[in-house]
Tab-separated table of C-alpha atoms and ligand atoms in Angstrom:
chain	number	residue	atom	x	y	z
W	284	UNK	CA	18.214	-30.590	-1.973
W	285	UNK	CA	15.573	-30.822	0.823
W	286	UNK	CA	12.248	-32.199	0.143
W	287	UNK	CA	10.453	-29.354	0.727
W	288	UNK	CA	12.655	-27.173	-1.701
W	289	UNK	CA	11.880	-29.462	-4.431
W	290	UNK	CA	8.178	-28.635	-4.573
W	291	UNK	CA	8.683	-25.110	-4.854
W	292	UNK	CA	11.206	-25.583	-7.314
W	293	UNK	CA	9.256	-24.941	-10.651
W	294	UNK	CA	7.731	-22.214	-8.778
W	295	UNK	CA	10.468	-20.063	-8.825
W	296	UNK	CA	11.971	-21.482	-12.536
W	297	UNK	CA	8.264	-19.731	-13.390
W	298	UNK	CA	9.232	-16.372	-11.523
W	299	UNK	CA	12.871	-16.034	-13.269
W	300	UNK	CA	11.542	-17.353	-16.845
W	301	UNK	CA	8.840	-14.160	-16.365
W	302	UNK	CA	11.146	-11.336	-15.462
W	303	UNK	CA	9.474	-11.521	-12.000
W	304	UNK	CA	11.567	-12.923	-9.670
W	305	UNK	CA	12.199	-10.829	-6.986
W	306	UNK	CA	15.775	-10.044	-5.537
W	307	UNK	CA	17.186	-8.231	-2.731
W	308	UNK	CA	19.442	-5.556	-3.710
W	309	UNK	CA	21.618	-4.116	-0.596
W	310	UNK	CA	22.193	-0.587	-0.553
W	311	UNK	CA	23.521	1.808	2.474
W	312	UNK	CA	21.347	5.341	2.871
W	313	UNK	CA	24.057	7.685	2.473
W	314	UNK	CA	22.306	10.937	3.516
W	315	UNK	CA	18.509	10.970	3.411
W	316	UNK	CA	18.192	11.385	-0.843
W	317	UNK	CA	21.505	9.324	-1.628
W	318	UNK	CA	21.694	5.435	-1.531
W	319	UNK	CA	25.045	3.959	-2.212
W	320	UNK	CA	24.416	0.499	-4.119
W	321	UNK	CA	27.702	-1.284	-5.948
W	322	UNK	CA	29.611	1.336	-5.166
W	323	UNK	CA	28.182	3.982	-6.383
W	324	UNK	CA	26.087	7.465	-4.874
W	325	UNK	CA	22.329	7.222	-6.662
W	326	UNK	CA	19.902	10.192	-5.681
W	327	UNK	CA	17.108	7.660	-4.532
W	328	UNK	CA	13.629	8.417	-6.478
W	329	UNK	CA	12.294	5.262	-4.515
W	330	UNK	CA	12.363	5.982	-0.830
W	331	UNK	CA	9.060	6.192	1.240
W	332	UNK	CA	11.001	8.750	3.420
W	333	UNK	CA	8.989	11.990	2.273
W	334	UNK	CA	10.547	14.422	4.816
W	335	UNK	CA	13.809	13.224	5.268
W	336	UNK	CA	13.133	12.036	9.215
W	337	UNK	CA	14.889	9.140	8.656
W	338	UNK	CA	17.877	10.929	8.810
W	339	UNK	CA	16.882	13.842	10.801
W	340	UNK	CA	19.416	14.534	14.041
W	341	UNK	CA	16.185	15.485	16.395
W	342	UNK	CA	14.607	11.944	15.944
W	343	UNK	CA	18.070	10.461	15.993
W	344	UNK	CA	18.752	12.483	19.393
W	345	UNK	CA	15.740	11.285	20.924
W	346	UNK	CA	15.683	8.143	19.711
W	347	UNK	CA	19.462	7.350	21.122
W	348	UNK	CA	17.756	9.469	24.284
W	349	UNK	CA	15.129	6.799	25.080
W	350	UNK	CA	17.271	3.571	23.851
W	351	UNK	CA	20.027	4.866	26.700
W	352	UNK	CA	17.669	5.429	28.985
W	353	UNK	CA	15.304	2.229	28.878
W	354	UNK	CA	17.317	-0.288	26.774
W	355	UNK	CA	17.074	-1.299	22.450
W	356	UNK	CA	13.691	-3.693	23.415
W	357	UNK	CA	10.874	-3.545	25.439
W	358	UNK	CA	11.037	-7.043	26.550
W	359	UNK	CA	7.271	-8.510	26.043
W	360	UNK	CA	3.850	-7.328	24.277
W	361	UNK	CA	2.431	-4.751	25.299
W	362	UNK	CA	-0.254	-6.224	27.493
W	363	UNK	CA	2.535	-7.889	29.384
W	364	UNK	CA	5.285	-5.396	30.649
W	365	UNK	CA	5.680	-3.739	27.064
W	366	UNK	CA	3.533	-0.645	28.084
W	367	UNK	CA	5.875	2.366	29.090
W	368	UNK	CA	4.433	5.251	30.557
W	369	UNK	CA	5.351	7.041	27.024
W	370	UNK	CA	3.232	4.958	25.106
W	371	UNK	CA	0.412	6.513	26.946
W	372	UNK	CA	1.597	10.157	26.425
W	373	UNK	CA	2.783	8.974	22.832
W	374	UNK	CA	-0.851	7.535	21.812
W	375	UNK	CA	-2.506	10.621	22.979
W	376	UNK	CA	-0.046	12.772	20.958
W	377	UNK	CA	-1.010	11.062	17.689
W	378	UNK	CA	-4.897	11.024	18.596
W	379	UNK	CA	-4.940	14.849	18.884
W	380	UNK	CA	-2.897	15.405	15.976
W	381	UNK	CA	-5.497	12.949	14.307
W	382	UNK	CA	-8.869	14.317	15.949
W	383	UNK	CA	-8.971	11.241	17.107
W	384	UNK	CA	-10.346	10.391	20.251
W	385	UNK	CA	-8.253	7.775	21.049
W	386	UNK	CA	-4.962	6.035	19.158
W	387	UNK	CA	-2.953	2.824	19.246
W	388	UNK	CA	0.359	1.875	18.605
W	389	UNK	CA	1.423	-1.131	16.687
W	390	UNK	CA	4.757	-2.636	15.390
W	391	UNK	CA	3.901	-2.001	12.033
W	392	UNK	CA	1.765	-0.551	9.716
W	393	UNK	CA	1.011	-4.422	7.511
W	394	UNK	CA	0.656	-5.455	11.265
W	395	UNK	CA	-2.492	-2.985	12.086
W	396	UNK	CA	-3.940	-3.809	8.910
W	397	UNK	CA	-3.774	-7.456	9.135
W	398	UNK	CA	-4.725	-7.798	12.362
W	399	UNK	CA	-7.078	-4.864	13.181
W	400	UNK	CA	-8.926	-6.114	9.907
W	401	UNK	CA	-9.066	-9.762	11.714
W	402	UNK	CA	-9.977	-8.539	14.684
W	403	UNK	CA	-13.095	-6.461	13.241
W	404	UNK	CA	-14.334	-8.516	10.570
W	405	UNK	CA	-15.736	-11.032	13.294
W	406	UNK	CA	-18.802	-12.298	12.715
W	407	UNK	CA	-19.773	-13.618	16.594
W	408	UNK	CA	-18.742	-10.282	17.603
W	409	UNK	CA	-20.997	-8.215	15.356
W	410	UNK	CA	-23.622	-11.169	15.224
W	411	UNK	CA	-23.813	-11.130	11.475
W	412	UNK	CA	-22.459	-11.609	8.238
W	413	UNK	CA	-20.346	-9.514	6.353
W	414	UNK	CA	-20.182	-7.430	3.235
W	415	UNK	CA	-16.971	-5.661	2.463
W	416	UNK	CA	-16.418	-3.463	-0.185
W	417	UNK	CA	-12.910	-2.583	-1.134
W	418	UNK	CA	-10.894	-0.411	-3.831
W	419	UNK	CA	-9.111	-2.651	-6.581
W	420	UNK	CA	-5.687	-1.512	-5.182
W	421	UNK	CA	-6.246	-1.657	-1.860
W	422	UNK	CA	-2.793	-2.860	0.065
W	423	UNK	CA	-1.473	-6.169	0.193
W	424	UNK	CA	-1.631	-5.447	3.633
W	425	UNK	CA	-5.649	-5.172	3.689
W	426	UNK	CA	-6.118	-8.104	1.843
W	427	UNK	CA	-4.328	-10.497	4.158
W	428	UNK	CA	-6.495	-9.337	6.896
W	429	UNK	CA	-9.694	-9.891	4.544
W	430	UNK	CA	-8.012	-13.389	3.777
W	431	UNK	CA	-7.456	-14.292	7.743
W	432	UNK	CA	-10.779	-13.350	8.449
W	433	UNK	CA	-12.803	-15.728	5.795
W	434	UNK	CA	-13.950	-12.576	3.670
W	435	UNK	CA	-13.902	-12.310	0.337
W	436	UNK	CA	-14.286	-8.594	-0.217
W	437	UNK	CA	-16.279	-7.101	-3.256
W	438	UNK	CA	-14.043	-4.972	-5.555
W	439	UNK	CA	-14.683	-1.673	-6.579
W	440	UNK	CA	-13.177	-0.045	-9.608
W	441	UNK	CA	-10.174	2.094	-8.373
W	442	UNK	CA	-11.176	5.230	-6.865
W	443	UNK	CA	-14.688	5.336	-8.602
W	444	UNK	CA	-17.611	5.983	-6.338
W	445	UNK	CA	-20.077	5.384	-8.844
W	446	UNK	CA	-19.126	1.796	-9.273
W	447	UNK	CA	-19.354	1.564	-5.700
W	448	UNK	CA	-22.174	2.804	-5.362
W	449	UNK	CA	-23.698	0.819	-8.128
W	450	UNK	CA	-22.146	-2.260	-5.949
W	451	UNK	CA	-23.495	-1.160	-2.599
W	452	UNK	CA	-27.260	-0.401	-4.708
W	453	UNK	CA	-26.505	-3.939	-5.980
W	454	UNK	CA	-26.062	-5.588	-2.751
W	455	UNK	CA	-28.261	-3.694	-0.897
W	456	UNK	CA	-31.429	-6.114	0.111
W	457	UNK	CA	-28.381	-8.629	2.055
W	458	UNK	CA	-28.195	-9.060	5.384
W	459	UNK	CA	-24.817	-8.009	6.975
W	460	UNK	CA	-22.403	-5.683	8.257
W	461	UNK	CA	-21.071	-3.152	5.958
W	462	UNK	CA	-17.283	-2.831	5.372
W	463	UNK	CA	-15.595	0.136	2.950
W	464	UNK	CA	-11.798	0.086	2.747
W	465	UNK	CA	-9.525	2.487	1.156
W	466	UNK	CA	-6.166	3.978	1.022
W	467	UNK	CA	-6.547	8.087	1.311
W	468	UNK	CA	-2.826	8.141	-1.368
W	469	UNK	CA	-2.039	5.357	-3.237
W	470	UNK	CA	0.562	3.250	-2.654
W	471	UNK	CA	1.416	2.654	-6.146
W	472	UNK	CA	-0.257	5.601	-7.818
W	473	UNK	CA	-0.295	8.401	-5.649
W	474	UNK	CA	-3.761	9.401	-6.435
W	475	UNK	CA	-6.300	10.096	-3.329
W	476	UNK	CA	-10.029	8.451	-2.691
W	477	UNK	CA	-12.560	11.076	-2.237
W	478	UNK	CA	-12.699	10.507	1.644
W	479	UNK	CA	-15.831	13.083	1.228
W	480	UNK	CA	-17.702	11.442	-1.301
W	481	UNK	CA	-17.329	7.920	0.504
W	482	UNK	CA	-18.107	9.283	3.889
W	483	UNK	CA	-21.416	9.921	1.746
W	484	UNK	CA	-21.615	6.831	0.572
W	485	UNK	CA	-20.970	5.195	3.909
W	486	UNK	CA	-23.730	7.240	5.732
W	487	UNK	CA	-26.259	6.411	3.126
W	488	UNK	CA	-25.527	2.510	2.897
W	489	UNK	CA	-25.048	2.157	6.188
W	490	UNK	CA	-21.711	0.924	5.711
W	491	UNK	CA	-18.197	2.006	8.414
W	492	UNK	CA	-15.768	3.510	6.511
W	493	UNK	CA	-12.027	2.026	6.898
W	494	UNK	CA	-9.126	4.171	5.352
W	495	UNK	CA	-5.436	3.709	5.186
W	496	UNK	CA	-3.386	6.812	5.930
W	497	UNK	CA	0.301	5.097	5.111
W	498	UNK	CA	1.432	7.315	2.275
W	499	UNK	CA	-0.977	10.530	3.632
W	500	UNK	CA	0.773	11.010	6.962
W	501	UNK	CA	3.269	13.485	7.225
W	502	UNK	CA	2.567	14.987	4.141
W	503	UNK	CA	-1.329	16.110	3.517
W	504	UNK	CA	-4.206	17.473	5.077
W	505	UNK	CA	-4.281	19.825	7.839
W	506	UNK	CA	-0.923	19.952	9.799
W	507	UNK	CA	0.106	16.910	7.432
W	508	UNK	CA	-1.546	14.558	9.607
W	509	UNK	CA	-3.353	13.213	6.598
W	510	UNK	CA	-6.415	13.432	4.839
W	511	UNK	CA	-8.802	12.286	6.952
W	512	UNK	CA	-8.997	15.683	8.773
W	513	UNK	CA	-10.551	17.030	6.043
W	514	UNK	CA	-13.494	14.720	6.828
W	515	UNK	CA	-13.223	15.080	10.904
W	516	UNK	CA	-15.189	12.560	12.722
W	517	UNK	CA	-16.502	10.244	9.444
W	518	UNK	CA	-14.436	7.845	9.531
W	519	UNK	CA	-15.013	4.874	11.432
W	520	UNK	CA	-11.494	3.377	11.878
W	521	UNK	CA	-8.262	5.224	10.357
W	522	UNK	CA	-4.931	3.130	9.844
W	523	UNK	CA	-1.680	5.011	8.908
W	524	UNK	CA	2.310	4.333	9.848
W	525	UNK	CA	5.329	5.651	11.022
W	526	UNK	CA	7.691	4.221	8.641
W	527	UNK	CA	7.204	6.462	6.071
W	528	UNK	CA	6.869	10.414	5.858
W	529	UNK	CA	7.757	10.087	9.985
W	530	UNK	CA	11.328	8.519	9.462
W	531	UNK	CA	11.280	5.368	11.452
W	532	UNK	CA	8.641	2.404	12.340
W	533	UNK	CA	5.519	1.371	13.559
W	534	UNK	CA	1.973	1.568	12.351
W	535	UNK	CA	-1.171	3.013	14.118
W	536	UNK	CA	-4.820	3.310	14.636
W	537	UNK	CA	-6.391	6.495	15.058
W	538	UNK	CA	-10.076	5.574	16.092
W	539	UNK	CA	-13.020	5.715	19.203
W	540	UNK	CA	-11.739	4.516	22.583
W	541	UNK	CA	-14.343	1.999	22.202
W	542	UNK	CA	-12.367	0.653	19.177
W	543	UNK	CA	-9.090	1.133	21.447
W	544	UNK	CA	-10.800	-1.074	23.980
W	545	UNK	CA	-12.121	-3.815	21.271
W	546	UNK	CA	-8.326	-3.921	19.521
W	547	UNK	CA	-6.527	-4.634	23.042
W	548	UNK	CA	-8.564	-7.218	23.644
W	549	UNK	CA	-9.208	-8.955	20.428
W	550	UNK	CA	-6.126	-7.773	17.903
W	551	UNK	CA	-4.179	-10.818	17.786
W	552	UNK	CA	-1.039	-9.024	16.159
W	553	UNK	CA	-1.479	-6.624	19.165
W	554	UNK	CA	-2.050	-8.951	22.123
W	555	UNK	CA	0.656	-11.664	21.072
W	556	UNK	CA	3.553	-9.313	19.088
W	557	UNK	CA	6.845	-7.761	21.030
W	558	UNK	CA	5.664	-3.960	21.317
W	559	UNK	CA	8.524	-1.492	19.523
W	560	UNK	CA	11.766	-0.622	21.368
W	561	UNK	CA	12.192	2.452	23.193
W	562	UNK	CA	14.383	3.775	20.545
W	563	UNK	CA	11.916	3.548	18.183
W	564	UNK	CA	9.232	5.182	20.012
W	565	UNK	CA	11.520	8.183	20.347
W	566	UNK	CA	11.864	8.495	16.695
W	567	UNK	CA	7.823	8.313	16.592
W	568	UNK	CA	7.616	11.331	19.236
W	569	UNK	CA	10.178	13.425	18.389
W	570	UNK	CA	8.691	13.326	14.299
W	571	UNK	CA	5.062	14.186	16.132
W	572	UNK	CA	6.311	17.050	17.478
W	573	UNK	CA	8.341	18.078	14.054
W	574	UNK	CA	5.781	17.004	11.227
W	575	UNK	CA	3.178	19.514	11.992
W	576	UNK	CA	5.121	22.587	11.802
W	577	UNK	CA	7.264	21.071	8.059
W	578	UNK	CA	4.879	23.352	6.140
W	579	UNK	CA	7.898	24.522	3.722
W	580	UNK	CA	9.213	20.928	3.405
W	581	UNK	CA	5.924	20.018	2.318
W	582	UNK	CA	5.261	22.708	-0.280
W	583	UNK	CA	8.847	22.018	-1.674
W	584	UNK	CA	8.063	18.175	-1.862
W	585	UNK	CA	4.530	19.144	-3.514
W	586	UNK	CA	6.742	21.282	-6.245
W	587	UNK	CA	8.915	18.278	-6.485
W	588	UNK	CA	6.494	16.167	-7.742
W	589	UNK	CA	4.730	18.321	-9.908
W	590	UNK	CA	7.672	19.484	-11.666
W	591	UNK	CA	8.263	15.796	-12.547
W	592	UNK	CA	4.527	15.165	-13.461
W	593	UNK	CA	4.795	17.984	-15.939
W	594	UNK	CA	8.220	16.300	-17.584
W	595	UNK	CA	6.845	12.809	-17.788
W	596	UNK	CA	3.515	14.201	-18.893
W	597	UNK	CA	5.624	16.385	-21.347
W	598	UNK	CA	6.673	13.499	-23.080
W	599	UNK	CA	3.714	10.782	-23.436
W	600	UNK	CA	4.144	9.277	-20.494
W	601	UNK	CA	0.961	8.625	-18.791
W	602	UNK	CA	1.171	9.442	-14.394
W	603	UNK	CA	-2.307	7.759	-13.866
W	604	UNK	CA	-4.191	9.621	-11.684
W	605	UNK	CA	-1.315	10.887	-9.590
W	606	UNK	CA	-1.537	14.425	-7.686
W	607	UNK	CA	1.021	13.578	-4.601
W	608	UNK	CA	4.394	12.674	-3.800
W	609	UNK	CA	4.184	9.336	-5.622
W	610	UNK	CA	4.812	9.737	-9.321
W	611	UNK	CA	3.964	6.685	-11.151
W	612	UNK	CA	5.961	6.552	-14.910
W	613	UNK	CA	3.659	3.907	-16.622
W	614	UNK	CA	5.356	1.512	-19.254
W	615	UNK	CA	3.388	-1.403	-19.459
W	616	UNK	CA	5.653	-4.377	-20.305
W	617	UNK	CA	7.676	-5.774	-17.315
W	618	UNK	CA	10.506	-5.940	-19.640
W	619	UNK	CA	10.498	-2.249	-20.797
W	620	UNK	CA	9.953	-0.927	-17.387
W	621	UNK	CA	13.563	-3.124	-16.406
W	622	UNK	CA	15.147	-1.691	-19.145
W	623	UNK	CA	13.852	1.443	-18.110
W	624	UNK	CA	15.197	1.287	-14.553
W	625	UNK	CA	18.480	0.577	-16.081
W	626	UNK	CA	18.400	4.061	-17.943
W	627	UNK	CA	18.233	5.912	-14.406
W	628	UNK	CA	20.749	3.898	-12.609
W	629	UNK	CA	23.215	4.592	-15.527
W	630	UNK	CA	22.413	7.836	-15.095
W	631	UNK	CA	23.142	7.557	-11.725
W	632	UNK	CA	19.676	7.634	-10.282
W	633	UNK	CA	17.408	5.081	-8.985
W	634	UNK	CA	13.825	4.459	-9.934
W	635	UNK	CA	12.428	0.933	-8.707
W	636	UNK	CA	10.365	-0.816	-11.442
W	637	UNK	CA	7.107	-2.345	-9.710
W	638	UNK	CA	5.995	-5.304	-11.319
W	639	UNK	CA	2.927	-7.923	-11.491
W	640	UNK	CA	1.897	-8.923	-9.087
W	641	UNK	CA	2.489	-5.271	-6.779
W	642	UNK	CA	0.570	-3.878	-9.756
W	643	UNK	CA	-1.653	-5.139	-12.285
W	644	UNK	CA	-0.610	-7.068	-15.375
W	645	UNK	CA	0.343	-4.707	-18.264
W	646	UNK	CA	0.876	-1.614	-15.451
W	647	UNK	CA	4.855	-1.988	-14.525
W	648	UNK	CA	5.821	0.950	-13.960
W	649	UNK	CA	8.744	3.450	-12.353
W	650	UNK	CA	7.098	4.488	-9.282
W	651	UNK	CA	8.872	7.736	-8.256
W	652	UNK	CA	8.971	8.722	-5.116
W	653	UNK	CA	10.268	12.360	-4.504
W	654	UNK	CA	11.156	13.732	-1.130
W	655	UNK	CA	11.575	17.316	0.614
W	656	UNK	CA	15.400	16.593	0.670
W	657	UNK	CA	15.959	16.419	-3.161
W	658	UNK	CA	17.456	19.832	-4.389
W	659	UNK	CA	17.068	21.660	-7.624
W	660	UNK	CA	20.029	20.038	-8.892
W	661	UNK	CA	18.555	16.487	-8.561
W	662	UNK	CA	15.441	17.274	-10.340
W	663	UNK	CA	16.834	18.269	-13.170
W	664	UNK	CA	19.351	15.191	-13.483
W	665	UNK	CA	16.173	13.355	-13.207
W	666	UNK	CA	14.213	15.254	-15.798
W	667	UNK	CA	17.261	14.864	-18.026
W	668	UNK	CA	16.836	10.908	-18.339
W	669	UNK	CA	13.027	11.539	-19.174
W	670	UNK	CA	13.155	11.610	-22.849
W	671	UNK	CA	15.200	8.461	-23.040
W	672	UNK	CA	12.406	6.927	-20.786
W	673	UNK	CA	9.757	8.090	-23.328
W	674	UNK	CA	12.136	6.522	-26.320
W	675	UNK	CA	12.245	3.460	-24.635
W	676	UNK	CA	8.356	3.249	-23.616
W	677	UNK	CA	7.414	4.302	-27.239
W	678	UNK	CA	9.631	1.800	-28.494
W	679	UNK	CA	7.852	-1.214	-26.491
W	680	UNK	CA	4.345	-0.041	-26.708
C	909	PLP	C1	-0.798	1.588	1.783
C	909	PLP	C2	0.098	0.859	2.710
C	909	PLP	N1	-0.405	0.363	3.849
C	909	PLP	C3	0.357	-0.313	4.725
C	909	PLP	C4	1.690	-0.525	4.489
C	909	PLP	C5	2.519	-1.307	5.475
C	909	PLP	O1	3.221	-0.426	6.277
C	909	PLP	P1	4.611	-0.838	6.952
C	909	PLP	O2	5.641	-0.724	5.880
C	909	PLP	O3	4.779	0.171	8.033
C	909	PLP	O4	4.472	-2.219	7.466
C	909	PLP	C6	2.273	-0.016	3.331
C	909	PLP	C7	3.711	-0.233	3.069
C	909	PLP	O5	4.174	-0.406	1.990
C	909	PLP	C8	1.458	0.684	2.408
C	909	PLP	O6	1.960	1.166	1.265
């Protein structure tokens, strides 16, 4: 064994003798709600693709449009010969759609958070120190950038403005910078921050406001752009991606041209990363010019969900603080929530169990995910395996 493999050796024994080692399971999309794994058709409960785009012929037409006409990379960063004249048009697309004055593209949405949090938490730039307060469940994502910059942020109980508040009162005679980062939905509980109530906050502590539209785009607020539109112009820096509700890849910042300026120039993962292929970009602009107008998807992906909310809810099992698209099924123990993911795919459905350390310990859970494309007839297949869900999660608690 190589040297180096030996020193992460009991590592990993640790992961597998805790029921949280993590393995890759392949699987082919078959059709935007189907995922073919081991042979077998599931209806896929886990997918990130709200609207169906992944699969959607106008992004695919567009997409095999631009990768014909300019080639599957774009050859160097951006600030090197990776700048098409679409990225231009592309970038001021998204920033209208966002009331944004200005946008900017990046390879992917962990990317933009990493980096653009680097990038702004720097103290000879803003010629202080720092104090940044951040929701509990803020995404991985976030913290690395935190990490990379040297900050150790101050947690906030999730989604609970008071005990920010209380935090912000607390902190309030140090010097420094203010910092308050959020996701607008949930990653792994599909509940939203008050953008409103922290916009408050922000204006009275003095503190820019920093909010992660990943799981928002596409699918709330006005024109499903996300919920920072209902809070137009508050928000100091907005993140969201393309990889999700839009189909394909990429993440993004919706923010001041100022900020456009300051991220060119100092965003490491921007300056020194291979800007997205052609092919990919076409996917990005053909789903702006869809998502705004998928009203009915929406409202049919909104019934989705709440249909399932009321079934698990039905039957004791708690959905958090859910009121989107993501429908967390709590269990608790890691091993009950396996077991429990074992029930659907018998069933012939998949629900991915999240475990420690995705979510906290004693929080596995099935996080659903349901999408515009599932029909009538997959709901109620999924509602079906419910009360053996429920056995199971009485049995264990
Ligand atoms: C809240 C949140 N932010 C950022 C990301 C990263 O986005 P991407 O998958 O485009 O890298 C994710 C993805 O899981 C996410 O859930």
């Amino acid at each position: 064994m190589p040297r180096l493999d030996d020193r992460i050796d009991a590592y990993l024994r640790n992961l597998r003798e805790g029921d949280v080692f993590r393995v890759l399971k392949p699987g082919d999309p078959d059709g935007a709600r189907l995922v073919r794994r081991g042979g077998r058709d599931l209806i896929n409960f886990s997918s990130n693709n709200y609207l169906g785009l992944s699969q959607d012929p106008r992004l695919i037409e567009r997409a095999n449009e631009w990768t014909t006409k300019w080639g599957v990379g774009s050859g160097a960063s951006r600030l090197v010969t990776g700048t098409f004249q679409v990225h231009a048009a592309l970038e001021d697309k998204l920033a209208k759609l966002k009331g944004a004055e200005s946008a900017l593209i990046f390879t992917s949405g962990f990317q933009a958070n990493s980096t653009i949090l680097h990038a702004i938490f720097n103290r000879r730039v803003l010629k202080d120190d720092l104090l940044v307060f951040a929701d509990t469940l803020i995404h991985a994502s976030m913290h690395h950038g935190c990490r990379s910059a040297g900050v150790k942020p101050i947690l906030y109980r999730h989604n609970d403005p008071a005990h920010l508040e209380s935090l912000l009162r607390k902190h309030a005679d140090k010097p420094g910078v203010r910092f308050i980062l959020t996701e607008s939905v949930f990653s792994m509980d599909g509940d939203r921050a008050d953008l409103a109530e922290l916009c408050d906050l922000a204006d009275r502590f003095d503190a820019f406001l920093y909010v992660d539209e990943a799981h928002a785009t596409g699918v709330l607020g006005p024109r499903g752009m996300g919920l920072a539109g209902d809070v137009p112009g508050r928000i100091d820096l907005v993140m969201g991606t393309f990889s999700k509700a839009l189909g394909s890849l990429g993440g993004y910042a919706a923010c001041s041209q100022a900020m456009k300026d300051y991220l060119i120039n100092q965003c490491s993962g921007f300056i020194y990363s291979t800007a997205l292929p052609p092919g990919v970009l076409g996917a990005i602009d053909a789903a702006l010019d869809i998502v705004p107008g998928m009203e009915i998807e929406r409202t049919r992906l909104i019934k989705n969900a709440e249909k399932l909310r009321a079934a698990l809810r039905g039957h004791g099992i708690d959905t958090g603080g859910s009121s989107t698209q993501i429908v967390p099924a709590l269990i608790g123990e890691v091993a009950a929530t396996l077991a429990a993911g074992r029930i659907l795919e018998d069933a012939g459905l998949l629900g991915i169990p999240i475990r420690p350390p995705t979510v906290p310990k004693g929080t596995s859970r099935l996080r659903f995910a349901v999408t515009a494309e599932h029909t009538g007839e997959d709901m109620d297949r999924l509602l079906k395996a419910v009360p053996e869900i429920a056995k199971l999660r009485r049995k264990s608690a």
